mmCIF file of C-alpha atoms in Angstrom:
data_model
loop_
_atom_site.group_PDB
_atom_site.id
_atom_site.type_symbol
_atom_site.label_atom_id
_atom_site.label_comp_id
_atom_site.label_asym_id
_atom_site.label_seq_id
_atom_site.Cartn_x
_atom_site.Cartn_y
_atom_site.Cartn_z
ATOM 1 C CA MET M 821 0.016 0.087 0.005
ATOM 2 C CA ASP M 822 3.054 2.264 -0.239
ATOM 3 C CA GLY M 823 2.837 5.278 -2.521
ATOM 4 C CA LEU M 824 -0.997 5.716 -2.433
ATOM 5 C CA LYS M 825 -1.881 8.972 -4.099
ATOM 6 C CA LEU M 826 -4.507 11.540 -3.128
ATOM 7 C CA HIS M 827 -5.267 11.976 -6.796
ATOM 8 C CA ASP M 828 -6.093 8.277 -7.111
ATOM 9 C CA LEU M 829 -8.386 8.311 -4.071
ATOM 10 C CA ARG M 830 -10.147 11.416 -5.574
ATOM 11 C CA CYS M 831 -10.722 9.642 -8.792
ATOM 12 C CA PHE M 832 -12.084 6.581 -6.978
ATOM 13 C CA ASP M 833 -14.482 8.760 -4.954
ATOM 14 C CA ALA M 834 -15.680 10.520 -8.079
ATOM 15 C CA VAL M 835 -16.341 7.337 -10.052
ATOM 16 C CA ALA M 836 -18.250 5.983 -6.965
ATOM 17 C CA ALA M 837 -20.324 9.089 -6.782
ATOM 18 C CA GLN M 838 -20.943 9.618 -10.507
ATOM 19 C CA GLY M 839 -21.295 6.067 -11.651
ATOM 20 C CA SER M 840 -19.144 6.170 -14.737
ATOM 21 C CA PHE M 841 -15.515 7.148 -15.646
ATOM 22 C CA GLN M 842 -16.722 9.745 -18.151
ATOM 23 C CA ALA M 843 -18.795 11.572 -15.552
ATOM 24 C CA ALA M 844 -16.135 11.308 -13.015
ATOM 25 C CA ALA M 845 -13.587 12.764 -15.468
ATOM 26 C CA LYS M 846 -15.909 15.650 -16.189
ATOM 27 C CA ALA M 847 -16.483 16.413 -12.558
ATOM 28 C CA LEU M 848 -12.737 16.394 -11.823
ATOM 29 C CA HIS M 849 -11.805 18.257 -14.971
ATOM 30 C CA ARG M 850 -9.653 15.328 -16.025
ATOM 31 C CA THR M 851 -9.316 13.139 -19.076
ATOM 32 C CA HIS M 852 -11.185 9.847 -19.193
ATOM 33 C CA PRO M 853 -7.940 7.825 -19.564
ATOM 34 C CA SER M 854 -6.316 9.550 -16.632
ATOM 35 C CA VAL M 855 -9.285 8.540 -14.302
ATOM 36 C CA PHE M 856 -9.302 5.114 -15.675
ATOM 37 C CA ALA M 857 -5.535 4.723 -15.051
ATOM 38 C CA ALA M 858 -5.862 6.090 -11.513
ATOM 39 C CA ILE M 859 -8.435 3.417 -10.583
ATOM 40 C CA ALA M 860 -6.418 0.610 -12.203
ATOM 41 C CA ARG M 861 -3.340 1.796 -10.235
ATOM 42 C CA LEU M 862 -5.229 1.833 -6.985
ATOM 43 C CA GLU M 863 -6.628 -1.555 -7.470
ATOM 44 C CA GLU M 864 -3.192 -2.905 -8.349
ATOM 45 C CA GLN M 865 -1.507 -1.306 -5.225
ATOM 46 C CA LEU M 866 -4.310 -2.516 -2.855
ATOM 47 C CA GLY M 867 -4.706 -5.961 -4.512
ATOM 48 C CA LEU M 868 -8.489 -5.494 -4.515
ATOM 49 C CA LYS M 869 -11.205 -5.179 -7.212
ATOM 50 C CA LEU M 870 -12.964 -1.960 -6.213
ATOM 51 C CA LEU M 871 -15.385 -1.506 -9.179
ATOM 52 C CA ASP M 872 -17.710 -3.857 -11.006
ATOM 53 C CA ARG M 873 -17.548 -2.756 -14.633
ATOM 54 C CA SER M 874 -19.881 -5.480 -16.046
ATOM 55 C CA GLY M 875 -23.029 -3.294 -16.074
ATOM 56 C CA TYR M 876 -24.097 -0.093 -17.876
ATOM 57 C CA ARG M 877 -23.036 1.934 -14.846
ATOM 58 C CA VAL M 878 -19.922 1.202 -12.838
ATOM 59 C CA SER M 879 -20.727 0.078 -9.347
ATOM 60 C CA LEU M 880 -18.697 -0.608 -6.180
ATOM 61 C CA THR M 881 -17.803 -4.157 -5.185
ATOM 62 C CA ASP M 882 -18.250 -5.098 -1.565
ATOM 63 C CA GLU M 883 -14.596 -4.433 -0.906
ATOM 64 C CA GLY M 884 -14.957 -1.168 -2.902
ATOM 65 C CA ARG M 885 -17.931 -0.077 -0.665
ATOM 66 C CA LEU M 886 -15.902 -0.592 2.426
ATOM 67 C CA LEU M 887 -12.856 1.110 1.206
ATOM 68 C CA HIS M 888 -14.771 4.047 -0.263
ATOM 69 C CA ALA M 889 -16.152 4.940 3.201
ATOM 70 C CA ARG M 890 -12.633 5.090 4.538
ATOM 71 C CA ALA M 891 -11.391 6.913 1.420
ATOM 72 C CA GLN M 892 -13.862 9.709 1.975
ATOM 73 C CA LEU M 893 -12.681 10.158 5.565
ATOM 74 C CA ALA M 894 -9.102 10.286 4.356
ATOM 75 C CA ILE M 895 -9.881 12.773 1.611
ATOM 76 C CA ARG M 896 -11.725 15.105 4.014
ATOM 77 C CA GLU M 897 -8.919 14.789 6.610
ATOM 78 C CA LEU M 898 -6.243 15.669 3.995
ATOM 79 C CA GLU M 899 -8.323 18.616 2.821
ATOM 80 C CA HIS M 900 -8.519 19.870 6.351
ATOM 81 C CA LEU M 901 -4.830 19.428 6.757
ATOM 82 C CA ARG M 902 -4.187 21.446 3.513
ATOM 83 C CA THR M 903 -6.467 24.148 4.624
ATOM 84 C CA TYR M 904 -4.760 24.236 8.116
ATOM 85 C CA ALA M 905 -1.251 24.444 6.497
ATOM 86 C CA ASP M 906 -2.542 27.271 4.220
ATOM 87 C CA GLN M 907 -3.733 29.143 7.206
ATOM 88 C CA LEU M 908 -0.452 28.646 9.026
ATOM 89 C CA ALA M 909 1.474 29.809 5.943
ATOM 90 C CA SER M 910 -0.654 32.909 5.521
ATOM 91 C CA GLY M 911 -0.576 33.902 9.186
ATOM 92 C CA GLU M 912 -4.322 33.459 9.569
ATOM 93 C CA GLU M 913 -5.569 32.264 12.881
ATOM 94 C CA THR M 914 -6.921 28.808 12.944
ATOM 95 C CA VAL M 915 -8.663 29.137 16.355
ATOM 96 C CA LEU M 916 -9.426 32.405 18.176
ATOM 97 C CA ARG M 917 -9.944 32.042 21.901
ATOM 98 C CA VAL M 918 -12.267 34.645 23.174
ATOM 99 C CA VAL M 919 -13.510 35.303 26.731
ATOM 100 C CA LEU M 920 -16.477 37.404 27.605
ATOM 101 C CA GLY M 921 -16.311 39.021 31.034
ATOM 102 C CA ASP M 922 -19.284 39.492 33.415
ATOM 103 C CA VAL M 923 -19.690 43.175 32.556
ATOM 104 C CA CYS M 924 -19.564 42.614 28.879
ATOM 105 C CA PRO M 925 -22.759 43.833 27.042
ATOM 106 C CA ARG M 926 -23.431 40.543 25.301
ATOM 107 C CA PRO M 927 -25.801 41.415 22.497
ATOM 108 C CA GLY M 928 -23.515 43.994 20.893
ATOM 109 C CA ILE M 929 -20.286 42.021 21.364
ATOM 110 C CA LEU M 930 -21.803 38.802 20.088
ATOM 111 C CA SER M 931 -23.118 40.742 17.000
ATOM 112 C CA LEU M 932 -19.544 42.060 16.541
ATOM 113 C CA LEU M 933 -18.068 38.567 16.728
ATOM 114 C CA SER M 934 -20.711 37.158 14.365
ATOM 115 C CA ARG M 935 -19.758 39.805 11.608
ATOM 116 C CA PHE M 936 -16.035 39.177 12.224
ATOM 117 C CA PHE M 937 -16.165 35.309 11.906
ATOM 118 C CA ALA M 938 -18.623 35.480 8.937
ATOM 119 C CA GLU M 939 -15.801 36.968 6.995
ATOM 120 C CA ARG M 940 -13.290 34.399 8.278
ATOM 121 C CA PRO M 941 -14.941 31.001 7.729
ATOM 122 C CA ARG M 942 -11.714 29.100 8.235
ATOM 123 C CA THR M 943 -11.135 30.517 11.728
ATOM 124 C CA ARG M 944 -12.933 28.685 14.486
ATOM 125 C CA LEU M 945 -14.272 30.528 17.554
ATOM 126 C CA HIS M 946 -13.651 29.166 21.030
ATOM 127 C CA LEU M 947 -15.932 31.229 23.259
ATOM 128 C CA ASP M 948 -15.769 31.222 27.052
ATOM 129 C CA TYR M 949 -17.052 33.171 30.094
ATOM 130 C CA GLU M 950 -15.237 34.410 33.129
ATOM 131 C CA ALA M 951 -16.113 36.865 35.968
ATOM 132 C CA ILE M 952 -14.368 39.747 37.875
ATOM 133 C CA SER M 953 -10.573 39.054 37.489
ATOM 134 C CA GLY M 954 -11.033 35.745 35.668
ATOM 135 C CA PRO M 955 -10.952 37.150 31.965
ATOM 136 C CA VAL M 956 -7.554 39.116 32.550
ATOM 137 C CA GLU M 957 -6.093 36.160 34.290
ATOM 138 C CA ARG M 958 -6.884 33.884 31.386
ATOM 139 C CA LEU M 959 -5.358 36.382 29.042
ATOM 140 C CA MET M 960 -2.161 36.834 31.107
ATOM 141 C CA ASP M 961 -1.863 33.012 31.511
ATOM 142 C CA GLY M 962 -1.958 32.570 27.713
ATOM 143 C CA GLU M 963 -5.329 30.762 27.812
ATOM 144 C CA ALA M 964 -7.185 33.418 25.767
ATOM 145 C CA ASP M 965 -6.282 35.516 22.736
ATOM 146 C CA LEU M 966 -8.865 38.247 23.400
ATOM 147 C CA VAL M 967 -11.137 39.290 26.278
ATOM 148 C CA PHE M 968 -14.061 41.641 26.384
ATOM 149 C CA HIS M 969 -13.860 43.021 29.846
ATOM 150 C CA ARG M 970 -12.717 46.024 31.963
ATOM 151 C CA ALA M 971 -9.024 46.426 32.138
ATOM 152 C CA ASN M 972 -6.605 48.678 34.060
ATOM 153 C CA PRO M 973 -5.571 51.375 31.587
ATOM 154 C CA SER M 974 -2.152 51.771 33.319
ATOM 155 C CA ASP M 975 -1.289 48.090 32.963
ATOM 156 C CA PRO M 976 1.661 48.032 30.618
ATOM 157 C CA HIS M 977 1.162 44.245 29.925
ATOM 158 C CA LEU M 978 -2.172 44.831 28.188
ATOM 159 C CA GLU M 979 -3.078 46.097 24.793
ATOM 160 C CA ARG M 980 -6.657 47.600 25.022
ATOM 161 C CA ILE M 981 -9.326 49.341 22.929
ATOM 162 C CA ASP M 982 -12.154 51.214 24.599
ATOM 163 C CA LEU M 983 -15.429 49.945 23.044
ATOM 164 C CA ARG M 984 -17.978 51.489 25.422
ATOM 165 C CA VAL M 985 -18.750 52.633 28.904
ATOM 166 C CA VAL M 986 -20.700 50.245 31.208
ATOM 167 C CA PRO M 987 -22.220 52.011 34.293
ATOM 168 C CA PHE M 988 -22.251 50.214 37.637
ATOM 169 C CA VAL M 989 -25.357 50.861 39.677
ATOM 170 C CA PRO M 990 -26.324 49.338 43.042
ATOM 171 C CA VAL M 991 -29.994 48.191 42.907
ATOM 172 C CA VAL M 992 -32.707 46.630 45.133
ATOM 173 C CA ALA M 993 -35.966 45.043 44.391
ATOM 174 C CA PRO M 994 -39.022 47.356 44.702
ATOM 175 C CA GLY M 995 -40.228 47.299 48.282
ATOM 176 C CA PHE M 996 -37.273 45.344 49.654
ATOM 177 C CA LEU M 997 -35.999 48.235 51.923
ATOM 178 C CA PRO M 998 -38.078 49.253 54.947
ATOM 179 C CA PHE M 999 -37.236 52.927 54.380
ATOM 180 C CA GLU M 1000 -37.320 55.386 51.577
ATOM 181 C CA THR M 1001 -34.429 55.205 49.068
ATOM 182 C CA GLY M 1002 -32.639 58.327 47.847
ATOM 183 C CA ALA M 1003 -29.244 59.867 47.302
ATOM 184 C CA ASP M 1004 -28.684 59.817 51.077
ATOM 185 C CA VAL M 1005 -28.678 55.960 51.388
ATOM 186 C CA THR M 1006 -25.316 54.983 52.966
ATOM 187 C CA PRO M 1007 -23.322 51.764 53.005
ATOM 188 C CA GLU M 1008 -23.916 51.748 56.720
ATOM 189 C CA ALA M 1009 -27.592 51.755 56.337
ATOM 190 C CA MET M 1010 -27.425 48.827 53.927
ATOM 191 C CA ARG M 1011 -25.003 46.656 56.020
ATOM 192 C CA ARG M 1012 -27.818 44.654 57.710
ATOM 193 C CA PHE M 1013 -29.187 43.335 54.394
ATOM 194 C CA THR M 1014 -27.964 40.526 52.255
ATOM 195 C CA GLN M 1015 -25.879 41.592 49.302
ATOM 196 C CA CYS M 1016 -25.805 39.663 46.081
ATOM 197 C CA VAL M 1017 -22.310 39.500 44.538
ATOM 198 C CA ILE M 1018 -20.746 37.749 41.628
ATOM 199 C CA ARG M 1019 -18.187 35.060 42.196
ATOM 200 C CA ASP M 1020 -14.632 35.717 40.934
ATOM 201 C CA THR M 1021 -13.653 32.870 38.583
ATOM 202 C CA ALA M 1022 -10.024 33.547 38.710
ATOM 203 C CA ARG M 1023 -7.633 31.024 40.251
ATOM 204 C CA ARG M 1024 -5.917 33.868 41.904
ATOM 205 C CA PRO M 1025 -8.777 36.144 42.776
ATOM 206 C CA SER M 1026 -8.233 39.867 42.979
ATOM 207 C CA SER M 1027 -9.131 41.934 46.048
ATOM 208 C CA GLU M 1028 -10.727 44.614 43.848
ATOM 209 C CA ASN M 1029 -14.480 45.001 44.203
ATOM 210 C CA PHE M 1030 -17.249 47.413 43.362
ATOM 211 C CA PHE M 1031 -19.837 48.416 45.963
ATOM 212 C CA VAL M 1032 -19.283 45.412 48.163
ATOM 213 C CA ILE M 1033 -20.087 46.354 51.659
ATOM 214 C CA ASP M 1034 -17.610 45.003 54.239
ATOM 215 C CA GLY M 1035 -19.211 42.926 56.959
ATOM 216 C CA ALA M 1036 -22.479 42.563 55.172
ATOM 217 C CA HIS M 1037 -24.178 39.160 54.790
ATOM 218 C CA SER M 1038 -23.824 38.016 51.117
ATOM 219 C CA CYS M 1039 -24.764 35.402 48.674
ATOM 220 C CA SER M 1040 -22.778 34.668 45.451
ATOM 221 C CA VAL M 1041 -23.896 33.992 41.947
ATOM 222 C CA PRO M 1042 -22.051 33.236 38.694
ATOM 223 C CA ASP M 1043 -23.297 36.132 36.490
ATOM 224 C CA HIS M 1044 -25.500 39.259 36.261
ATOM 225 C CA MET M 1045 -28.522 37.361 34.890
ATOM 226 C CA MET M 1046 -28.608 35.038 37.860
ATOM 227 C CA LYS M 1047 -28.133 38.258 40.159
ATOM 228 C CA LYS M 1048 -31.131 39.880 38.557
ATOM 229 C CA GLU M 1049 -33.324 36.955 38.912
ATOM 230 C CA LEU M 1050 -32.413 36.481 42.599
ATOM 231 C CA ILE M 1051 -32.837 40.204 43.382
ATOM 232 C CA LEU M 1052 -36.237 40.438 41.725
#
């Protein structure tokens, strides 16, 4: 089986699909004799009769049917390998690892990603979610290529682009507080109530927080959607 050629396998696949050497040659933009020679060479190398030529249309033998299924897999794998090599040679990313952070406005960012990958069908998206300091940790540890999250503008290790401003607003469910709410509500007044906070997914959590009241009872959730459902 040494020296099997991709060309011969393609010819075999085309004949099996088209039912004749002439139709296969036309589909492959080859001459009839070259396709016939490719099949003969393949049968000789394998020591198998792959095609039954006794009828009006060429058909697969039992051995040919079994081999054809494997040949199709091999052809697809080689095509993927060739595409992968072309991407590497051109500098095009084969996989882009993207992490969405907990404060990322998903509809807008997902729409942006959809347009980006629609123009790059050979690049596969690996999308993940992290919270608090998790996105930047994944980036710094080499586990992500791009994150959509807040970042320290003074960090020299990060390249960043400002996309939009996301306001942070402490909220409560209507009627939850036993007193009137207003601008004069202080952290001390809220300390006796349970605060819902998002868990940091980082392996090395940061001490940074937003509006977390020290000493207050708290419950933790994985994301803002869960937080909203729990609060309401």
